[in-house]
């Protein structure tokens, strides 16, 4: 399971990912030696409406080739399920480990599946706020050869480790954002919190990864109110949330707040009308003077509101249609003067009712503003203190802030990803939003087991790592929701499953690399150290089943095999232990009798002897009413 990854990673180049894609989509552009012909490619895509640029600019930084190389690698970690996952059918996932490894795993099961990604990456303050933590395992000469750069440049790349520079930060972010893009659905959206230090760079980096045309906006979040004393020049009260879409528009209107809904306090008497409405004055002298908006209106007592003294918000033709549709209301002020109002209904958008697939009226929504000033940084602090009774985490983002982003970019069954999870604000926001609109959104959180600060309140009460705080925050937020929404919470998934990304120790790794299948099996391997569940979890993610497909145990004459079948992929049967001859015969019998549907058989090579492999293949070739099935061996 690791040996194949190690062998594949040896061959990876910075452009391996792109070349693989081109070979899949444009095989005619490669000759028999695998050389790519750019001229053929240009001819294929060249039309009148496609102009090929001869000049342009791009974002260049030290380490870019290495960053592209990292994006093409597969993770050399394994996925270890937590013991608490047993009999836990939650579809929410919490992953403890490096997010680059997590994204490299997730790409196999969650490509084109995530609707919303929110991340709050470490900010590069130029001091100690961000420390580059990706490890370099090459000498300069080896790295230069591996990624095709000069040796002196490779030396400079290696020297970035531990530095707080723009190039180091961009090298850190590039592979993570490239993998994140692949995880997004076609209408998926990513939100990235950032401050002034890297706002310009993250915009250019995302233009390159997501495409400049897919930039939505940079939301300005006013996180402080009443000035700030952390600047010697201008008080900095804001941060940015950079927003990109994958390809299609995935930003939706969000429902009106309870306060706004209260404004719709009137209702029509007749049943066939549109229901609740609010009134707006048709007269607006503050508008720029426009022709066609000055006409006389006759009131119920035949008093005239003269056009020369008023400027209306619509022309005369539209007014007459509104009058005919019973959408004009005349009211008298205390001094006896008439006011001409028009109705705005709660359940309409731009004058028209909107319906869902079941024929129900959809309530009016609003666009998310590019300036968010209704939630402050201190709200995040107050929120976490309410949950814990103290501050286990410094300045977490408020769940109300993340909730607004999730609400405008997801549907009720969407998957939300945060791979810089921190205190798990995003998980809290998803659960709270589900409680409010009876949604079934799922989340995937990823957090490095980063040590808490020495002397912090978190350390004093016994927390060792940030992921411990995050998982406890989810539990406490879930309990709060259960208490506040006892009925709704019965139908909401308020639990989660935990997984750890573990590196294989050097001793085991050496044995895996040097393993010779023609010699006796070394019993000290991944299964003996981590168990069968780890192998199954790691393989099922690699094979596209995701975390929420449970393996089914298959009895083969006393031997237990594990079947994965989610109805979307081919059915995989995993064989993890040495098989007796009667179990092989029983496997063939069940397949021939259509008791067992299997498309692929995947075997853990360290457990099987040569004679077992020979017998398994020979028996599978005799299958009746079915083509022979090849056995995939993984080490």
Coordinates of C-alpha atoms in Angstrom, one line a residue:
X1 CA 0.0 0.0 0.0
X2 CA 3.0 2.3 0.6
X3 CA 5.5 0.7 -1.8
X4 CA 3.5 1.6 -4.9
X5 CA 3.2 5.2 -3.7
X6 CA 7.0 5.4 -3.1
X7 CA 7.7 3.9 -6.5
X8 CA 5.3 6.4 -8.2
X9 CA 6.7 9.4 -6.3
X10 CA 10.2 8.6 -7.5
X11 CA 9.0 9.3 -11.1
X12 CA 7.1 12.5 -10.4
X13 CA 8.1 15.8 -12.0
X14 CA 6.7 19.3 -11.5
X15 CA 4.5 18.9 -14.6
X16 CA 3.5 15.3 -14.1
X17 CA -0.1 16.2 -13.1
X18 CA -0.5 18.4 -16.2
X19 CA 1.1 15.9 -18.6
X20 CA -1.2 13.1 -17.2
X21 CA -4.2 15.3 -17.9
X22 CA -3.1 16.1 -21.4
X23 CA -2.4 12.4 -22.2
X24 CA -5.9 11.6 -21.0
X25 CA -7.7 14.3 -22.9
X26 CA -5.4 14.9 -25.9
X27 CA -3.6 11.6 -26.7
X28 CA -3.2 12.7 -30.3
X29 CA -0.7 15.3 -29.2
X30 CA 1.9 12.7 -28.1
X31 CA 4.1 10.7 -30.4
X32 CA 5.0 7.0 -29.7
X33 CA 7.9 8.1 -27.5
X34 CA 5.6 10.2 -25.3
X35 CA 6.8 13.6 -26.6
X36 CA 4.2 16.3 -26.5
X37 CA 3.8 18.3 -29.8
X38 CA 2.7 21.8 -28.9
X39 CA 1.9 22.6 -32.6
X40 CA -0.7 19.9 -32.8
X41 CA -2.2 21.1 -29.6
X42 CA -2.4 24.7 -30.9
X43 CA -4.1 23.5 -34.1
X44 CA -6.7 21.5 -32.1
X45 CA -7.8 24.4 -29.9
X46 CA -7.3 27.3 -32.4
X47 CA -10.6 28.8 -33.6
X48 CA -11.8 32.3 -34.3
X49 CA -12.9 32.8 -30.7
X50 CA -9.7 31.4 -29.1
X51 CA -6.8 33.8 -29.2
X52 CA -3.4 32.3 -28.2
X53 CA -1.4 34.9 -26.2
X54 CA 2.1 35.5 -27.3
X55 CA 3.0 37.8 -24.4
X56 CA 1.8 37.9 -20.8
X57 CA 2.8 37.9 -17.2
X58 CA 2.7 35.4 -14.5
X59 CA 3.5 35.1 -10.8
X60 CA 7.1 33.9 -10.3
X61 CA 8.6 33.1 -6.9
X62 CA 11.5 31.1 -5.5
X63 CA 10.2 27.5 -4.9
X64 CA 7.5 27.5 -7.5
X65 CA 8.8 24.4 -9.3
X66 CA 9.1 22.6 -6.0
X67 CA 5.5 23.6 -5.1
X68 CA 4.2 22.2 -8.4
X69 CA 6.2 19.0 -7.7
X70 CA 4.5 18.7 -4.3
X71 CA 1.1 19.0 -5.9
X72 CA 1.8 16.0 -8.1
X73 CA 3.0 13.7 -5.3
X74 CA 0.9 11.1 -3.5
X75 CA 0.9 11.0 0.3
X76 CA 3.2 8.5 1.8
X77 CA 1.1 8.4 5.0
X78 CA -1.5 5.9 6.0
X79 CA -5.1 6.6 7.3
X80 CA -5.6 5.3 10.8
X81 CA -9.2 5.3 12.0
X82 CA -9.8 6.3 15.6
X83 CA -11.3 3.6 17.9
X84 CA -14.3 5.8 18.5
X85 CA -15.3 5.3 14.8
X86 CA -16.7 1.8 15.5
X87 CA -20.4 1.8 15.0
X88 CA -20.3 5.5 14.3
X89 CA -22.3 6.2 11.2
X90 CA -21.6 10.0 11.1
X91 CA -20.8 11.4 7.7
X92 CA -18.7 14.2 9.3
X93 CA -14.9 13.7 9.2
X94 CA -12.1 15.1 11.3
X95 CA -8.6 14.3 10.0
X96 CA -5.5 14.9 12.2
X97 CA -2.4 15.4 10.2
X98 CA -0.6 17.6 7.6
X99 CA -3.2 19.1 5.3
X100 CA -1.0 18.5 2.2
X101 CA -1.0 14.8 3.0
X102 CA -4.8 15.0 3.6
X103 CA -5.5 16.7 0.3
X104 CA -3.3 14.1 -1.5
X105 CA -5.5 11.4 -0.1
X106 CA -8.8 13.2 -0.6
X107 CA -8.2 13.8 -4.3
X108 CA -9.0 10.1 -5.0
X109 CA -12.4 10.0 -3.4
X110 CA -13.6 13.7 -3.3
X111 CA -12.5 15.1 -6.6
X112 CA -15.3 17.4 -8.0
X113 CA -17.3 16.7 -4.8
X114 CA -16.8 19.6 -2.4
X115 CA -19.2 22.5 -2.7
X116 CA -17.5 25.0 -0.3
X117 CA -14.0 25.3 1.0
X118 CA -13.1 27.8 3.7
X119 CA -9.6 28.2 4.9
X120 CA -7.9 30.5 7.3
X121 CA -4.2 29.7 6.6
X122 CA -1.4 31.0 8.8
X123 CA -0.6 34.6 7.9
X124 CA 2.9 35.6 6.8
X125 CA 3.6 38.5 9.1
X126 CA 7.3 38.6 8.2
X127 CA 8.2 37.8 11.8
X128 CA 7.2 34.7 13.7
X129 CA 3.5 34.5 12.6
X130 CA 4.2 32.0 9.9
X131 CA 7.0 29.5 9.7
X132 CA 7.4 27.4 6.6
X133 CA 6.9 23.8 7.8
X134 CA 7.1 21.6 4.6
X135 CA 10.1 19.4 4.9
X136 CA 12.8 19.1 2.3
X137 CA 14.3 15.6 2.0
X138 CA 16.8 16.3 -0.8
X139 CA 20.3 17.5 -1.2
X140 CA 20.6 20.5 -3.6
X141 CA 22.0 18.4 -6.4
X142 CA 19.2 15.8 -6.1
X143 CA 16.5 18.5 -5.9
X144 CA 17.9 20.3 -8.9
X145 CA 17.8 17.1 -11.0
X146 CA 14.4 16.2 -9.7
X147 CA 12.5 19.4 -10.6
X148 CA 14.7 20.7 -13.4
X149 CA 16.3 23.8 -11.9
X150 CA 19.9 24.9 -11.5
X151 CA 21.8 23.7 -8.4
X152 CA 22.3 27.2 -7.0
X153 CA 18.5 27.8 -7.2
X154 CA 17.9 24.5 -5.5
X155 CA 20.2 25.5 -2.7
X156 CA 18.2 28.7 -2.2
X157 CA 14.9 26.7 -2.2
X158 CA 16.3 24.5 0.6
X159 CA 17.4 27.5 2.6
X160 CA 13.8 28.7 2.7
X161 CA 12.9 26.1 5.3
X162 CA 12.0 27.9 8.5
X163 CA 11.9 31.3 6.9
X164 CA 9.0 33.8 6.9
X165 CA 9.3 35.2 3.3
X166 CA 6.8 35.8 0.5
X167 CA 8.3 33.0 -1.5
X168 CA 8.2 30.5 1.4
X169 CA 4.5 31.4 2.0
X170 CA 3.6 31.0 -1.7
X171 CA 5.5 27.7 -2.0
X172 CA 3.5 26.5 1.1
X173 CA 0.1 27.6 -0.3
X174 CA 0.5 26.7 -4.0
X175 CA 0.2 22.9 -3.9
X176 CA -2.6 23.0 -1.3
X177 CA -4.6 25.4 -3.4
X178 CA -4.0 23.4 -6.6
X179 CA -5.3 20.2 -4.9
X180 CA -8.2 22.1 -3.4
X181 CA -9.3 23.3 -6.9
X182 CA -9.5 19.7 -8.0
X183 CA -11.7 18.8 -5.0
X184 CA -14.3 21.5 -5.8
X185 CA -17.5 20.7 -7.7
X186 CA -17.9 22.6 -11.0
X187 CA -20.1 25.1 -9.1
X188 CA -17.8 24.9 -6.0
X189 CA -16.5 28.0 -4.2
X190 CA -13.4 28.6 -2.1
X191 CA -13.1 31.4 0.5
X192 CA -9.6 32.3 1.8
X193 CA -9.0 34.5 4.8
X194 CA -5.9 36.7 4.5
X195 CA -4.6 40.1 5.7
X196 CA -2.7 42.8 4.0
X197 CA 0.6 41.0 4.1
X198 CA -0.3 38.5 1.4
X199 CA -3.5 39.8 -0.1
X200 CA -2.0 40.9 -3.4
X201 CA 0.0 37.6 -3.7
X202 CA -2.9 35.3 -2.9
X203 CA -5.0 37.1 -5.5
X204 CA -2.3 36.5 -8.2
X205 CA -1.7 33.0 -7.1
X206 CA -5.4 32.1 -7.3
X207 CA -5.7 33.8 -10.7
X208 CA -3.1 31.3 -11.9
X209 CA -4.6 28.3 -10.2
X210 CA -8.3 28.9 -10.6
X211 CA -8.3 31.3 -13.5
X212 CA -8.7 35.1 -13.5
X213 CA -12.2 34.8 -14.9
X214 CA -13.2 32.7 -11.9
X215 CA -12.4 35.5 -9.4
X216 CA -15.7 36.5 -7.6
X217 CA -14.5 39.2 -5.2
X218 CA -12.4 40.1 -2.2
X219 CA -14.8 40.4 0.7
X220 CA -13.8 43.0 3.2
X221 CA -14.4 41.8 6.8
X222 CA -14.5 44.6 9.3
X223 CA -13.3 42.6 12.3
X224 CA -12.9 45.5 14.8
X225 CA -15.0 48.5 15.7
X226 CA -14.1 51.8 17.2
X227 CA -10.4 52.0 16.1
X228 CA -7.4 49.8 16.8
X229 CA -4.2 50.4 18.6
X230 CA -2.1 47.7 16.9
X231 CA -0.8 50.0 14.1
X232 CA 1.6 53.0 14.3
X233 CA 0.0 54.6 11.3
X234 CA -3.6 53.9 10.3
X235 CA -5.8 51.8 12.5
X236 CA -6.3 48.5 10.7
X237 CA -9.8 47.2 11.3
X238 CA -10.3 44.8 8.5
X239 CA -9.1 41.6 6.8
X240 CA -10.0 40.1 3.4
X241 CA -11.8 36.9 2.4
X242 CA -10.7 36.2 -1.2
X243 CA -13.4 34.3 -3.1
X244 CA -13.1 32.2 -6.3
X245 CA -15.4 29.7 -8.1
X246 CA -14.2 26.5 -9.8
X247 CA -16.1 27.1 -13.0
X248 CA -19.8 27.7 -12.7
X249 CA -21.6 30.3 -10.5
X250 CA -22.1 28.7 -7.1
X251 CA -23.1 31.7 -5.0
X252 CA -26.8 31.8 -3.9
X253 CA -29.0 34.3 -2.3
X254 CA -29.5 33.7 1.4
X255 CA -32.8 34.0 3.3
X256 CA -33.7 37.2 5.0
X257 CA -33.0 37.6 8.7
X258 CA -35.8 37.3 11.2
X259 CA -35.4 41.1 11.8
X260 CA -36.0 41.8 8.0
X261 CA -38.9 39.4 7.8
X262 CA -40.6 41.4 10.6
X263 CA -40.8 44.3 8.2
X264 CA -43.3 42.4 6.1
X265 CA -46.1 43.0 8.6
X266 CA -49.0 43.4 6.1
X267 CA -51.0 40.8 4.3
X268 CA -53.6 40.7 1.6
X269 CA -57.1 39.6 2.5
X270 CA -57.7 37.5 -0.6
X271 CA -56.3 34.0 -0.6
X272 CA -55.1 34.1 -4.2
X273 CA -52.7 37.0 -3.5
X274 CA -49.1 36.8 -2.6
X275 CA -49.2 36.8 1.2
X276 CA -47.2 39.1 3.4
X277 CA -45.8 42.4 2.2
X278 CA -44.1 45.6 3.3
X279 CA -44.9 49.1 1.9
X280 CA -42.4 51.4 0.3
X281 CA -43.1 55.1 -0.6
X282 CA -43.4 55.5 -4.4
X283 CA -42.0 59.0 -4.1
X284 CA -38.3 59.5 -4.0
X285 CA -37.0 63.0 -4.6
X286 CA -33.5 61.9 -3.7
X287 CA -33.1 60.1 -7.0
X288 CA -31.4 61.9 -9.9
X289 CA -34.0 63.8 -11.8
X290 CA -35.3 61.6 -14.7
X291 CA -37.8 62.2 -17.4
X292 CA -40.8 59.9 -17.4
X293 CA -41.0 59.8 -13.6
X294 CA -43.0 63.0 -13.2
X295 CA -46.7 62.3 -13.8
X296 CA -49.9 63.1 -11.9
X297 CA -51.5 60.5 -9.6
X298 CA -55.2 60.7 -8.6
X299 CA -55.8 59.7 -5.0
X300 CA -59.0 57.9 -3.7
X301 CA -60.7 61.2 -2.9
X302 CA -59.7 62.6 -6.3
X303 CA -57.0 64.7 -4.7
X304 CA -54.1 65.0 -7.2
X305 CA -50.4 64.3 -6.4
X306 CA -48.8 66.4 -9.0
X307 CA -45.9 65.1 -11.0
X308 CA -44.1 68.5 -11.0
X309 CA -43.8 68.2 -7.2
X310 CA -42.9 64.5 -7.0
X311 CA -40.6 62.1 -8.6
X312 CA -41.8 58.5 -8.6
X313 CA -39.8 55.3 -8.6
X314 CA -41.5 54.0 -11.8
X315 CA -42.9 55.3 -15.0
X316 CA -46.6 55.9 -15.6
X317 CA -47.1 52.6 -17.5
X318 CA -45.6 50.6 -14.7
X319 CA -47.7 52.5 -12.1
X320 CA -51.0 51.8 -14.0
X321 CA -50.1 48.0 -14.1
X322 CA -49.3 48.0 -10.3
X323 CA -52.6 49.8 -9.7
X324 CA -54.5 47.2 -11.7
X325 CA -52.7 44.4 -9.8
X326 CA -53.7 45.9 -6.4
X327 CA -50.1 46.7 -5.6
X328 CA -50.7 50.4 -4.9
X329 CA -51.8 51.5 -1.4
X330 CA -52.8 55.1 -0.5
X331 CA -52.3 56.2 3.1
X332 CA -53.0 59.6 4.8
X333 CA -50.5 61.3 7.0
X334 CA -51.8 63.0 10.2
X335 CA -51.9 66.3 8.4
X336 CA -54.3 64.8 5.8
X337 CA -51.7 64.6 3.0
X338 CA -51.8 61.4 0.9
X339 CA -48.9 59.1 0.5
X340 CA -48.7 56.7 -2.4
X341 CA -47.0 53.4 -1.4
X342 CA -46.4 50.2 -3.4
X343 CA -46.3 46.6 -2.1
X344 CA -43.2 44.5 -2.0
X345 CA -44.1 40.9 -1.2
X346 CA -41.9 38.6 0.9
X347 CA -42.2 35.7 -1.5
X348 CA -41.1 37.3 -4.7
X349 CA -37.8 38.3 -6.4
X350 CA -37.7 41.3 -8.8
X351 CA -41.5 41.4 -9.0
X352 CA -42.0 37.7 -9.7
X353 CA -42.7 34.7 -7.5
X354 CA -40.1 31.9 -7.5
X355 CA -41.0 28.3 -7.0
X356 CA -39.0 25.2 -6.0
X357 CA -39.3 21.8 -7.7
X358 CA -42.3 20.9 -5.6
X359 CA -44.2 24.0 -6.5
X360 CA -43.7 25.8 -3.2
X361 CA -43.0 29.5 -3.2
X362 CA -39.4 30.2 -2.4
X363 CA -38.9 33.0 0.2
X364 CA -37.1 36.1 -0.9
X365 CA -33.3 36.1 -0.4
X366 CA -30.5 38.6 -0.4
X367 CA -27.0 38.7 -1.9
X368 CA -24.1 38.4 0.5
X369 CA -22.4 41.8 0.7
X370 CA -18.8 42.3 -0.3
X371 CA -18.4 44.1 3.1
X372 CA -19.2 42.2 6.2
X373 CA -19.5 44.4 9.3
X374 CA -22.2 42.6 11.3
X375 CA -19.8 40.3 13.1
X376 CA -16.5 41.1 14.9
X377 CA -13.4 39.3 15.9
X378 CA -14.4 39.6 19.6
X379 CA -17.5 37.6 18.8
X380 CA -15.3 34.6 18.1
X381 CA -13.6 35.0 21.4
X382 CA -16.9 35.4 23.3
X383 CA -18.3 32.3 21.5
X384 CA -15.4 30.0 22.4
X385 CA -15.3 31.3 26.0
X386 CA -19.1 30.6 26.3
X387 CA -18.3 27.0 25.2
X388 CA -15.2 26.4 27.4
X389 CA -15.5 29.0 30.2
X390 CA -12.0 30.3 29.2
X391 CA -10.0 31.1 26.1
X392 CA -8.4 27.8 24.8
X393 CA -7.7 29.4 21.4
X394 CA -6.6 32.9 20.4
X395 CA -8.9 34.9 18.1
X396 CA -10.9 32.1 16.4
X397 CA -13.1 33.3 13.5
X398 CA -16.7 33.7 14.6
X399 CA -19.0 30.9 13.5
X400 CA -21.5 33.6 12.3
X401 CA -18.9 34.9 9.8
X402 CA -18.2 31.4 8.4
X403 CA -21.9 30.6 8.5
X404 CA -22.7 33.5 6.1
X405 CA -20.1 32.1 3.7
X406 CA -21.4 28.6 3.9
X407 CA -25.0 29.7 3.6
X408 CA -24.5 31.6 0.4
X409 CA -22.4 28.9 -1.3
X410 CA -24.0 25.5 -0.3
X411 CA -27.2 23.6 -0.7
X412 CA -28.6 21.6 2.2
X413 CA -26.8 18.4 1.2
X414 CA -23.4 19.9 0.3
X415 CA -19.9 18.9 1.6
X416 CA -17.9 21.7 3.3
X417 CA -14.1 21.4 3.6
X418 CA -11.7 23.3 5.9
X419 CA -8.1 22.1 5.8
X420 CA -6.8 24.7 8.3
X421 CA -9.4 23.8 10.8
X422 CA -7.9 25.4 13.9
X423 CA -10.6 25.6 16.6
X424 CA -13.1 24.0 14.2
X425 CA -15.2 27.1 13.7
X426 CA -16.3 25.9 10.3
X427 CA -17.6 22.6 11.7
X428 CA -19.5 24.7 14.4
X429 CA -20.9 26.9 11.6
X430 CA -22.1 24.0 9.5
X431 CA -23.9 22.3 12.4
X432 CA -25.5 25.6 13.4
X433 CA -26.7 26.3 9.9
X434 CA -28.1 22.7 9.6
X435 CA -30.0 23.4 12.8
X436 CA -31.5 26.6 11.4
X437 CA -32.6 25.3 8.0
X438 CA -32.9 21.5 8.7
X439 CA -30.0 20.9 6.3
X440 CA -27.8 17.8 6.0
X441 CA -24.5 19.4 5.1
X442 CA -21.4 17.4 5.9
X443 CA -18.0 18.7 6.8
X444 CA -14.4 17.5 6.5
X445 CA -12.0 19.2 8.9
X446 CA -8.2 18.8 8.7
X447 CA -5.8 20.0 11.4
X448 CA -2.2 19.4 12.1
X449 CA -1.5 18.0 15.6
X450 CA 0.3 21.3 16.3
X451 CA 1.5 21.8 19.9
X452 CA -0.4 24.4 21.9
X453 CA 1.6 27.4 23.1
X454 CA 3.6 27.1 26.3
X455 CA 1.9 28.7 29.3
X456 CA -1.4 29.1 27.4
X457 CA -4.8 28.5 29.2
X458 CA -5.2 25.4 26.9
X459 CA -2.0 23.9 28.2
X460 CA -2.8 24.6 31.8
X461 CA -6.1 22.6 31.6
X462 CA -4.4 19.7 29.8
X463 CA -4.6 20.2 26.1
X464 CA -1.5 19.2 24.3
X465 CA -2.4 19.9 20.6
X466 CA -4.7 22.2 18.7
X467 CA -6.6 19.3 17.2
X468 CA -7.7 18.3 20.7
X469 CA -9.2 21.7 21.2
X470 CA -10.9 21.6 17.8
X471 CA -12.6 18.2 18.4
X472 CA -13.7 19.2 21.9
X473 CA -15.1 22.5 20.5
X474 CA -17.3 20.4 18.1
X475 CA -18.6 18.3 20.9
X476 CA -19.5 21.3 23.1
X477 CA -21.1 23.1 20.2
X478 CA -23.1 20.0 19.4
X479 CA -24.3 19.8 23.0
X480 CA -25.3 23.5 22.9
X481 CA -27.3 22.9 19.7
X482 CA -29.0 19.9 21.3
X483 CA -30.0 22.0 24.3
X484 CA -31.2 25.0 22.3
X485 CA -32.9 23.0 19.4
X486 CA -34.0 19.7 21.0
X487 CA -36.5 18.8 18.3
X488 CA -34.5 19.9 15.2
X489 CA -31.3 18.4 16.6
X490 CA -32.8 14.9 16.4
X491 CA -32.5 14.9 12.6
X492 CA -29.0 16.6 12.5
X493 CA -25.7 14.8 12.3
X494 CA -23.9 16.3 15.3
X495 CA -21.1 13.7 15.6
X496 CA -18.0 13.1 13.6
X497 CA -15.4 10.3 12.8
X498 CA -11.8 10.8 13.5
X499 CA -8.8 9.7 11.4
X500 CA -5.1 10.2 11.9
X501 CA -2.5 10.4 9.1
X502 CA 0.5 8.4 10.3
X503 CA 3.9 8.2 8.7
X504 CA 5.5 4.7 8.5
X505 CA 8.7 4.6 10.7
X506 CA 12.0 4.3 8.9
X507 CA 12.6 0.6 10.0
X508 CA 9.2 -0.5 8.5
X509 CA 9.7 1.7 5.4
X510 CA 13.1 0.1 4.7
X511 CA 11.5 -3.3 4.8
X512 CA 8.7 -2.2 2.5
X513 CA 11.1 -0.7 0.0
X514 CA 13.4 -3.7 0.0
X515 CA 10.7 -6.3 0.1
X516 CA 11.1 -9.2 -2.3
X517 CA 7.8 -11.1 -3.0
X518 CA 9.8 -14.2 -4.0
X519 CA 11.1 -14.6 -0.4
X520 CA 9.3 -15.4 2.9
X521 CA 7.0 -12.7 4.2
X522 CA 8.4 -10.4 6.9
X523 CA 5.7 -10.3 9.6
X524 CA 6.6 -6.8 10.8
X525 CA 4.5 -4.7 8.4
X526 CA 1.8 -2.1 8.4
X527 CA -1.0 -4.6 9.3
X528 CA 0.8 -5.9 12.3
X529 CA 1.6 -2.3 13.5
X530 CA -1.7 -0.5 12.7
X531 CA -4.3 -3.3 12.0
X532 CA -6.6 -4.2 9.1
X533 CA -8.9 -1.2 9.6
X534 CA -6.0 1.1 8.6
X535 CA -5.4 -0.8 5.4
X536 CA -9.1 -0.8 4.5
X537 CA -9.5 2.9 5.2
X538 CA -6.4 3.9 3.2
X539 CA -7.3 1.7 0.3
X540 CA -11.0 2.7 0.1
X541 CA -10.0 6.4 0.0
X542 CA -7.5 5.6 -2.8
X543 CA -10.1 3.6 -4.7
X544 CA -12.7 6.4 -4.6
X545 CA -15.2 5.1 -2.0
X546 CA -14.8 8.0 0.5
X547 CA -15.0 7.7 4.3
X548 CA -18.7 6.9 4.5
X549 CA -18.8 3.6 2.6
X550 CA -18.6 0.8 5.2
X551 CA -16.9 -2.5 4.2
X552 CA -19.1 -5.6 4.3
X553 CA -17.5 -8.7 5.8
X554 CA -17.8 -11.8 3.5
X555 CA -17.4 -15.3 4.9
X556 CA -15.5 -17.6 2.6
X557 CA -15.4 -20.9 4.5
X558 CA -14.1 -19.3 7.7
X559 CA -12.0 -16.7 5.9
X560 CA -13.1 -13.1 6.2
X561 CA -12.8 -10.9 3.1
X562 CA -14.0 -7.3 2.9
X563 CA -16.3 -6.0 0.1
X564 CA -16.8 -2.4 -0.8
X565 CA -19.7 -1.5 -3.0
X566 CA -21.4 2.0 -3.0
X567 CA -23.3 1.5 -6.2
X568 CA -21.2 4.1 -8.0
X569 CA -17.8 2.4 -8.4
X570 CA -16.8 -1.2 -9.3
X571 CA -17.1 -3.7 -6.4
X572 CA -13.8 -4.3 -4.7
X573 CA -13.0 -7.3 -2.7
X574 CA -10.1 -6.9 -0.3
X575 CA -8.1 -10.0 0.8
X576 CA -5.8 -9.1 3.7
X577 CA -4.8 -12.5 5.2
X578 CA -3.3 -15.7 3.9
X579 CA -6.1 -17.9 2.3
X580 CA -6.6 -21.6 2.6
X581 CA -7.5 -23.6 -0.6
X582 CA -11.1 -24.2 0.6
X583 CA -11.6 -20.4 1.0
X584 CA -10.4 -19.8 -2.6
X585 CA -12.8 -22.5 -3.9
X586 CA -15.7 -20.9 -1.8
X587 CA -14.9 -17.5 -3.3
X588 CA -15.2 -18.9 -6.9
X589 CA -18.4 -20.7 -5.9
X590 CA -20.1 -17.6 -4.6
X591 CA -19.1 -15.6 -7.6
X592 CA -20.4 -18.3 -10.0
X593 CA -23.7 -18.5 -8.1
X594 CA -24.0 -14.7 -8.3
X595 CA -24.0 -14.6 -4.5
X596 CA -21.1 -12.3 -4.6
X597 CA -20.6 -9.5 -7.2
X598 CA -16.9 -8.7 -7.6
X599 CA -15.2 -6.5 -10.2
X600 CA -11.8 -6.2 -8.7
X601 CA -9.9 -8.3 -6.2
X602 CA -7.2 -6.5 -4.2
X603 CA -4.7 -8.4 -2.2
X604 CA -2.3 -7.4 0.6
X605 CA 0.9 -8.9 -0.8
X606 CA 2.8 -9.2 2.4
X607 CA 0.3 -11.7 3.7
X608 CA 0.1 -14.1 0.8
X609 CA 2.5 -16.9 -0.1
X610 CA 3.5 -17.6 -3.7
X611 CA 1.5 -20.9 -3.7
X612 CA -1.7 -19.0 -2.6
X613 CA -1.3 -16.5 -5.3
X614 CA -0.9 -19.2 -7.9
X615 CA -3.9 -21.1 -6.7
X616 CA -6.1 -17.9 -6.5
X617 CA -5.3 -16.9 -10.1
X618 CA -5.7 -20.4 -11.5
X619 CA -9.2 -20.8 -9.9
X620 CA -10.3 -17.4 -11.0
X621 CA -9.5 -18.3 -14.6
X622 CA -12.1 -21.1 -14.4
X623 CA -15.0 -18.8 -13.6
X624 CA -18.1 -19.7 -15.5
X625 CA -20.4 -17.0 -16.9
X626 CA -17.9 -14.3 -16.1
X627 CA -14.6 -13.0 -17.5
X628 CA -11.6 -13.9 -15.4
X629 CA -10.7 -11.4 -12.8
X630 CA -7.2 -10.1 -12.4
X631 CA -5.8 -9.9 -8.9
X632 CA -4.2 -6.6 -7.9
X633 CA -1.4 -7.0 -5.4
X634 CA -0.5 -4.1 -3.2
X635 CA 2.6 -3.9 -1.0

